[in-house]
Coordinates of C-alpha atoms in Angstrom, one line a residue:
M830 CA 0.1 -0.1 0.0
K831 CA 3.0 2.5 1.1
K832 CA 4.1 2.2 -2.4
I833 CA 0.8 2.8 -4.0
T834 CA 0.4 5.9 -2.4
F835 CA 4.1 7.0 -3.2
L836 CA 2.8 6.6 -6.9
L837 CA 0.0 8.4 -6.4
L838 CA 2.0 11.6 -5.5
L839 CA 4.8 11.2 -7.9
I840 CA 1.5 11.0 -10.7
S841 CA 0.0 13.7 -8.8
L842 CA 3.3 16.1 -9.1
E843 CA 3.9 14.9 -13.1
A844 CA 1.8 18.0 -13.8
V845 CA 5.0 20.4 -12.6
S846 CA 8.1 18.8 -14.7
Q847 CA 11.2 20.5 -12.4
N848 CA 13.1 18.8 -10.3
I849 CA 11.4 17.6 -6.8
F850 CA 12.7 16.9 -4.2
R851 CA 11.1 15.7 -1.0
C852 CA 11.2 16.3 3.1
N853 CA 10.2 13.5 5.0
N854 CA 10.4 12.9 8.7
D855 CA 9.0 9.8 9.6
P856 CA 12.0 8.0 10.5
S857 CA 10.4 4.7 8.8
V858 CA 10.8 6.4 5.3
P859 CA 14.8 5.8 4.2
V860 CA 17.0 8.8 3.6
S861 CA 18.1 9.0 0.1
A862 CA 19.4 11.0 -2.9
T863 CA 16.4 13.4 -3.3
L864 CA 14.6 13.2 -0.1
K865 CA 15.8 14.8 3.3
R866 CA 14.8 14.7 6.6
T867 CA 14.7 18.9 7.8
L868 CA 13.9 21.6 4.8
Q869 CA 17.4 23.0 5.0
E870 CA 19.1 20.2 3.7
A871 CA 16.1 19.7 1.0
H872 CA 17.0 23.9 0.2
D873 CA 21.0 22.8 -0.1
I874 CA 20.6 19.7 -2.3
A875 CA 18.1 21.3 -4.6
S876 CA 18.7 24.7 -8.3
D877 CA 16.9 27.5 -8.4
G878 CA 13.5 26.7 -10.0
D879 CA 12.9 23.2 -7.9
I880 CA 9.4 22.2 -6.9
I881 CA 10.2 21.0 -2.5
Y882 CA 7.5 18.9 -1.6
V883 CA 7.5 19.2 2.5
E884 CA 5.0 15.9 3.2
P885 CA 2.5 15.4 6.3
S886 CA 4.6 16.1 9.7
F887 CA 5.4 12.7 11.6
G888 CA 3.4 13.0 14.7
G889 CA 3.5 17.0 14.7
T890 CA 7.3 16.9 14.6
T891 CA 8.2 19.7 12.7
Y892 CA 11.2 20.4 9.6
G893 CA 13.1 23.3 10.7
S894 CA 13.5 26.6 10.2
L895 CA 14.8 27.8 6.7
N896 CA 18.2 30.2 5.2
M897 CA 17.2 30.9 1.6
T898 CA 19.1 32.2 -0.4
K899 CA 17.5 30.4 -4.0
T900 CA 14.1 30.2 -6.1
L901 CA 12.4 27.5 -5.0
T902 CA 8.4 26.3 -5.2
I903 CA 7.5 24.9 -1.3
I904 CA 4.1 22.9 -1.3
G905 CA 2.9 21.4 1.8
N906 CA -0.3 19.5 2.7
G907 CA -2.2 21.7 3.9
Y908 CA -3.8 22.5 7.1
D909 CA -7.1 21.8 8.9
H910 CA -8.0 18.6 7.0
S911 CA -10.1 16.9 9.9
I912 CA -12.4 20.0 10.3
N913 CA -13.4 20.0 6.7
P914 CA -14.3 16.6 5.3
G915 CA -15.3 16.8 1.5
S916 CA -13.7 20.1 1.0
S917 CA -9.8 18.4 2.0
Q918 CA -8.5 15.5 1.0
N919 CA -8.0 12.2 2.7
W920 CA -5.5 10.4 2.4
D921 CA -3.3 12.1 5.6
T922 CA -5.1 15.2 7.3
R923 CA -1.9 15.6 9.2
A924 CA -0.2 19.4 8.3
S925 CA 3.3 19.8 6.5
V926 CA 4.5 21.8 10.3
V927 CA 7.8 24.7 9.5
G928 CA 9.9 27.0 11.0
A929 CA 10.9 30.3 10.8
V930 CA 12.1 30.9 7.3
N931 CA 15.0 33.6 6.7
I932 CA 15.3 35.3 3.0
N933 CA 17.5 38.2 4.0
G934 CA 20.3 37.5 1.2
T935 CA 20.3 39.2 -2.2
T936 CA 19.1 35.5 -4.1
G937 CA 15.8 33.5 -3.6
G938 CA 13.2 35.7 -5.0
G939 CA 10.5 34.9 -6.6
S940 CA 10.2 32.1 -4.4
V941 CA 6.4 29.8 -3.4
F942 CA 5.2 28.7 -0.8
M943 CA 2.3 26.7 -0.9
G944 CA 0.2 24.4 2.1
L945 CA 2.9 25.1 4.9
T946 CA 2.0 25.3 8.5
F947 CA 4.0 27.8 10.2
N948 CA 2.3 27.1 14.1
G949 CA 3.3 31.2 14.8
A950 CA 7.1 30.8 12.9
T951 CA 8.5 34.3 11.2
I952 CA 9.2 34.1 7.2
S953 CA 11.6 37.5 6.8
V954 CA 11.7 39.1 3.1
K955 CA 14.4 41.0 1.6
V956 CA 14.0 39.8 -1.9
P957 CA 11.1 41.1 -4.5
N958 CA 8.1 39.1 -5.5
V959 CA 7.6 36.6 -2.8
T960 CA 4.0 34.7 -2.8
I961 CA 2.9 33.1 0.3
R962 CA 0.1 31.5 -0.7
R963 CA -2.5 28.8 1.7
C964 CA -0.5 28.8 4.1
K965 CA -1.7 29.5 7.8
S966 CA -0.2 30.8 10.6
F967 CA 3.0 33.0 10.2
N968 CA 4.3 36.5 11.2
I969 CA 5.2 37.7 7.8
Y970 CA 7.7 40.4 7.7
F971 CA 8.9 42.3 4.5
Y972 CA 12.4 45.0 4.9
R973 CA 13.6 47.2 2.1
E974 CA 16.9 47.6 3.1
A975 CA 20.1 49.3 1.5
G976 CA 20.6 46.3 -1.5
K977 CA 17.7 44.3 -0.8
N978 CA 13.7 45.3 -1.7
A979 CA 11.3 43.1 -0.7
S980 CA 8.6 45.0 -3.1
G981 CA 6.5 42.9 -5.4
A982 CA 5.2 40.3 -2.8
N983 CA 2.0 38.9 -2.8
V984 CA 0.0 37.0 0.6
L985 CA -3.2 35.3 -0.4
E986 CA -5.8 32.9 0.3
N987 CA -3.7 32.5 3.3
H988 CA -5.0 31.9 7.9
I989 CA -2.3 34.7 8.7
A990 CA -1.0 36.0 11.2
N991 CA 1.1 39.0 11.1
V992 CA 2.3 40.9 8.0
Y993 CA 4.6 44.0 8.6
A994 CA 6.1 45.9 5.6
Y995 CA 10.1 47.9 6.7
G996 CA 10.9 50.7 4.3
Y997 CA 13.3 52.7 5.5
S998 CA 15.0 56.4 5.8
D999 CA 18.5 57.8 4.9
Y1000 CA 17.7 60.2 7.3
A1001 CA 16.7 58.1 10.0
L1002 CA 13.2 58.6 10.0
N1003 CA 10.5 57.0 12.5
C1004 CA 8.2 56.6 9.3
Y1005 CA 10.5 55.1 7.0
T1006 CA 9.7 57.4 4.0
A1007 CA 12.4 57.3 1.8
Y1008 CA 12.6 53.8 0.5
P1009 CA 9.0 52.6 0.7
I1010 CA 7.8 48.9 0.1
E1011 CA 6.0 49.0 -2.6
N1012 CA 3.6 46.8 -5.3
I1013 CA 2.2 43.9 -2.5
T1014 CA -0.8 42.2 -2.7
I1015 CA -3.0 41.2 0.0
K1016 CA -5.8 39.9 -0.7
N1017 CA -8.5 37.1 0.6
N1018 CA -6.5 36.0 3.1
I1019 CA -8.5 35.2 6.7
N1020 CA -6.7 37.0 9.6
L1021 CA -8.5 34.8 12.2
W1022 CA -5.3 32.9 14.4
F1023 CA -3.4 35.7 16.0
T1024 CA -5.3 38.0 18.0
S1025 CA -3.8 41.7 15.6
N1026 CA -2.8 41.8 12.5
T1027 CA -0.8 44.1 11.4
L1028 CA 0.8 46.2 8.4
S1029 CA 3.1 48.3 9.6
S1030 CA 6.0 50.3 9.3
G1031 CA 7.2 51.2 12.8
C1032 CA 5.5 55.0 12.8
S1033 CA 3.3 53.6 15.0
S1034 CA 1.7 50.3 16.6
S1035 CA -1.4 50.8 15.0
I1036 CA -3.0 48.3 12.5
L1037 CA -2.3 48.4 9.0
T1038 CA -0.4 51.4 9.8
I1039 CA 1.6 51.2 7.3
P1040 CA 3.7 54.7 5.5
S1041 CA 6.7 52.8 4.6
C1042 CA 4.7 51.7 1.7
S1043 CA 2.9 52.6 -1.6
N1044 CA 0.9 51.3 -4.1
I1045 CA -0.6 48.2 -1.7
V1046 CA -4.0 46.0 -3.1
I1047 CA -5.6 44.9 0.4
S1048 CA -9.0 44.1 -0.9
N1049 CA -11.1 40.4 0.1
N1050 CA -9.4 40.5 3.4
V1051 CA -11.6 39.2 7.2
Y1052 CA -9.9 41.4 9.9
Y1053 CA -10.2 39.3 13.2
V1054 CA -9.5 42.5 14.9
G1055 CA -9.5 46.1 13.4
A1056 CA -7.5 49.2 14.0
N1057 CA -6.3 52.6 11.8
I1058 CA -4.9 52.4 8.5
N1059 CA -3.0 55.7 8.0
Y1060 CA -0.7 56.8 5.3
C1061 CA -0.9 54.7 2.2
M1062 CA 0.1 56.1 -1.1
N1063 CA -1.7 54.6 -3.7
C1064 CA -3.2 52.2 -2.2
T1065 CA -6.4 50.1 -2.9
I1066 CA -8.6 49.2 0.5
T1067 CA -12.1 47.5 -1.0
N1068 CA -14.1 44.5 -0.3
N1069 CA -12.9 43.6 2.6
I1070 CA -14.3 42.2 6.6
F1071 CA -13.3 44.6 9.1
R1072 CA -14.6 43.0 12.1
T1073 CA -15.1 44.5 15.8
V1074 CA -13.0 47.5 15.5
P1075 CA -11.3 48.6 19.1
V1076 CA -10.7 52.1 18.0
A1077 CA -12.8 54.7 17.1
G1078 CA -13.0 53.9 13.2
I1079 CA -10.8 51.8 11.1
I1080 CA -9.7 53.8 7.9
G1081 CA -8.4 57.5 9.1
V1082 CA -6.0 59.2 6.8
L1083 CA -4.7 57.8 4.2
G1084 CA -1.6 59.0 2.1
T1085 CA -1.8 60.8 -2.3
G1086 CA -3.8 58.3 -4.4
S1087 CA -5.4 56.0 -2.9
V1088 CA -8.4 53.9 -3.8
I1089 CA -10.9 52.6 -1.0
G1090 CA -14.0 51.7 -0.7
N1091 CA -16.7 49.0 -1.3
N1092 CA -15.5 47.8 2.5
V1093 CA -17.8 45.9 5.6
C1094 CA -17.1 47.7 9.0
G1095 CA -18.1 46.3 12.0
T1096 CA -18.6 48.0 15.6
N1097 CA -17.4 51.9 14.2
P1098 CA -18.5 52.8 10.3
C1099 CA -15.4 53.2 7.8
V1100 CA -14.6 56.8 7.7
Q1101 CA -13.0 56.4 4.2
G1102 CA -14.7 56.4 1.4
S1103 CA -17.8 55.3 -0.4
N1104 CA -19.9 52.8 -0.6
N1105 CA -19.1 50.5 3.0
V1106 CA -21.6 48.7 4.6
N1107 CA -21.1 50.2 8.4
S1108 CA -21.8 48.7 12.0
A1109 CA -22.9 45.2 10.6
I1110 CA -21.8 42.6 12.8
D1111 CA -20.8 38.6 13.1
N1112 CA -23.8 36.9 12.9
Q1113 CA -25.4 38.7 9.9
I1114 CA -22.2 38.7 7.9
F1115 CA -21.7 35.2 8.3
V1116 CA -22.8 30.9 8.4
A1117 CA -21.0 31.5 12.1
S1118 CA -20.6 33.8 14.8
N1119 CA -17.9 33.9 17.4
P1120 CA -16.3 32.3 19.4
F1121 CA -15.3 31.5 15.1
S1122 CA -14.1 27.3 14.9
N1123 CA -12.8 26.9 11.2
D1124 CA -11.9 28.7 8.3
K1125 CA -15.6 27.8 6.7
D1126 CA -16.8 29.5 8.7
F1127 CA -16.4 32.8 7.5
A1128 CA -19.1 31.9 4.4
L1129 CA -21.8 34.6 3.9
K1130 CA -24.8 33.3 4.9
A1131 CA -28.0 33.9 3.4
A1132 CA -28.9 37.7 3.7
S1133 CA -25.3 39.0 4.7
P1134 CA -24.9 42.1 4.0
A1135 CA -21.5 41.8 2.3
I1136 CA -23.5 39.6 -0.1
G1137 CA -23.0 42.0 -3.0
A1138 CA -21.3 44.4 -1.4
G1139 CA -17.8 44.2 -3.3
I1140 CA -16.8 46.7 -6.7
G1141 CA -18.7 45.7 -9.3
G1142 CA -21.2 43.6 -7.3
V1143 CA -19.3 41.1 -5.9
D1144 CA -19.3 39.3 -2.5
A1145 CA -16.9 41.0 0.5
G1146 CA -15.1 38.9 2.0
V1147 CA -12.2 36.0 1.4
F1148 CA -14.8 33.4 -0.8
S1149 CA -14.9 35.8 -3.6
T1150 CA -13.4 37.3 -7.1
S1151 CA -11.2 34.9 -9.1
T1152 CA -8.9 33.6 -6.6
P1153 CA -11.1 32.8 -3.4
Y1154 CA -9.9 31.9 0.2
V1155 CA -9.1 27.7 -0.6
L1156 CA -10.0 25.3 2.4
S1157 CA -7.6 24.2 4.3
G1158 CA -5.3 25.7 2.0
L1159 CA -4.8 22.6 -0.9
A1160 CA -1.9 23.8 -3.0
P1161 CA -3.1 24.7 -6.8
I1162 CA -1.4 20.6 -8.1
P1163 CA -3.7 18.3 -9.0
Q1164 CA -5.3 16.3 -6.6
I1165 CA -6.2 12.5 -6.8
T1166 CA -9.6 12.2 -4.5
S1167 CA -9.8 8.4 -5.0
Y1168 CA -8.1 5.5 -6.8
S1169 CA -9.3 1.9 -7.2
F1170 CA -7.8 -1.3 -8.8
N1171 CA -8.2 -4.8 -9.2
S1172 CA -6.7 -7.3 -6.8
S1173 CA -8.0 -10.5 -7.9
A1174 CA -5.4 -11.5 -9.8
G1175 CA -2.9 -12.1 -7.5
V1176 CA 0.0 -12.0 -9.5
Y1177 CA 1.1 -9.0 -12.1
T1178 CA 2.6 -9.5 -14.9
T1179 CA 3.8 -7.1 -18.1
S1180 CA 1.1 -9.9 -19.1
T1181 CA -0.9 -9.7 -16.5
P1182 CA -1.5 -6.0 -15.2
M1183 CA -3.0 -4.7 -12.6
T1184 CA -5.6 -1.8 -13.9
I1185 CA -5.3 1.5 -11.7
T1186 CA -8.0 3.9 -11.4
L1187 CA -7.9 7.3 -10.2
S1188 CA -9.9 10.0 -9.9
I1189 CA -8.8 14.1 -9.8
K1190 CA -9.2 17.4 -9.4
G1191 CA -7.7 20.6 -9.8
N1192 CA -7.0 23.1 -6.5
N1193 CA -7.3 26.1 -8.6

């Protein structure tokens, strides 16, 4: 059965033809030239453009931290499969648990992380065009400093924690406005796992205070707690659901060129932008209300004020747009949902082949 399961894994990854390396920390699985115990070991034998498949963690053991210097795609098994039956996968419900990831040199730009569980660990990024998609429970730090620039990042469809963006200034000003982080997209994320969800620059402790940033897209997210969004230049802030807000208003003073509107706001109203829905509460918006237990609780209930509230009549929140949130963080690769084979012959040869029937779906 183990051989068949591994065969199915190889078939499911065949659509991506780069070199594939595996991480597996089950002691019963032998290490090989293409299978390593830790994420760092797999990284070190890979080359730019390769793929690392981080298999479900044995006993919840982490695959360790990673100091990254190569452009790689790293794919995990997703998360919370046991609480999303029917929407998830059934082969192995364990998460692929990893530690801190540091991309702090000058190489590794363009890397992609999908389907990983960080358990609150930190992702530190100083290179451009990094994508973090369908992952869970992490803190992201984007930096720009002399010779290094984390602009162009994509934070998509995650069950997320905190997001920080730090620019810098030649004059050591608190607000780091001389060299801003630019062109970051934050879309279709559920900000639930921790109690704050922050994109800040050191100027203020307010959530989503981003004076060091410009050309930021923040759309179709659900924010677990709220605070002020201030001083973002040329930012687009639309179609979000801002939940319970401990301060008066959510969207404060913005920089020039920003577009804001069509957000659904909780206890206190959004004071900036047009076509916002104000004073909406959880049990009016979602199929479940606080305390939430998992990501599917943030689906919109019938007659929710978030339905059709977004720009162009799309729904606000995470399950809308062309890149909706995907339950359990399943990576957008072919997934085998079931298989069957004829075992009546007992022994199979080239003249008596085994017939295997597979059912496969995509997770785009």
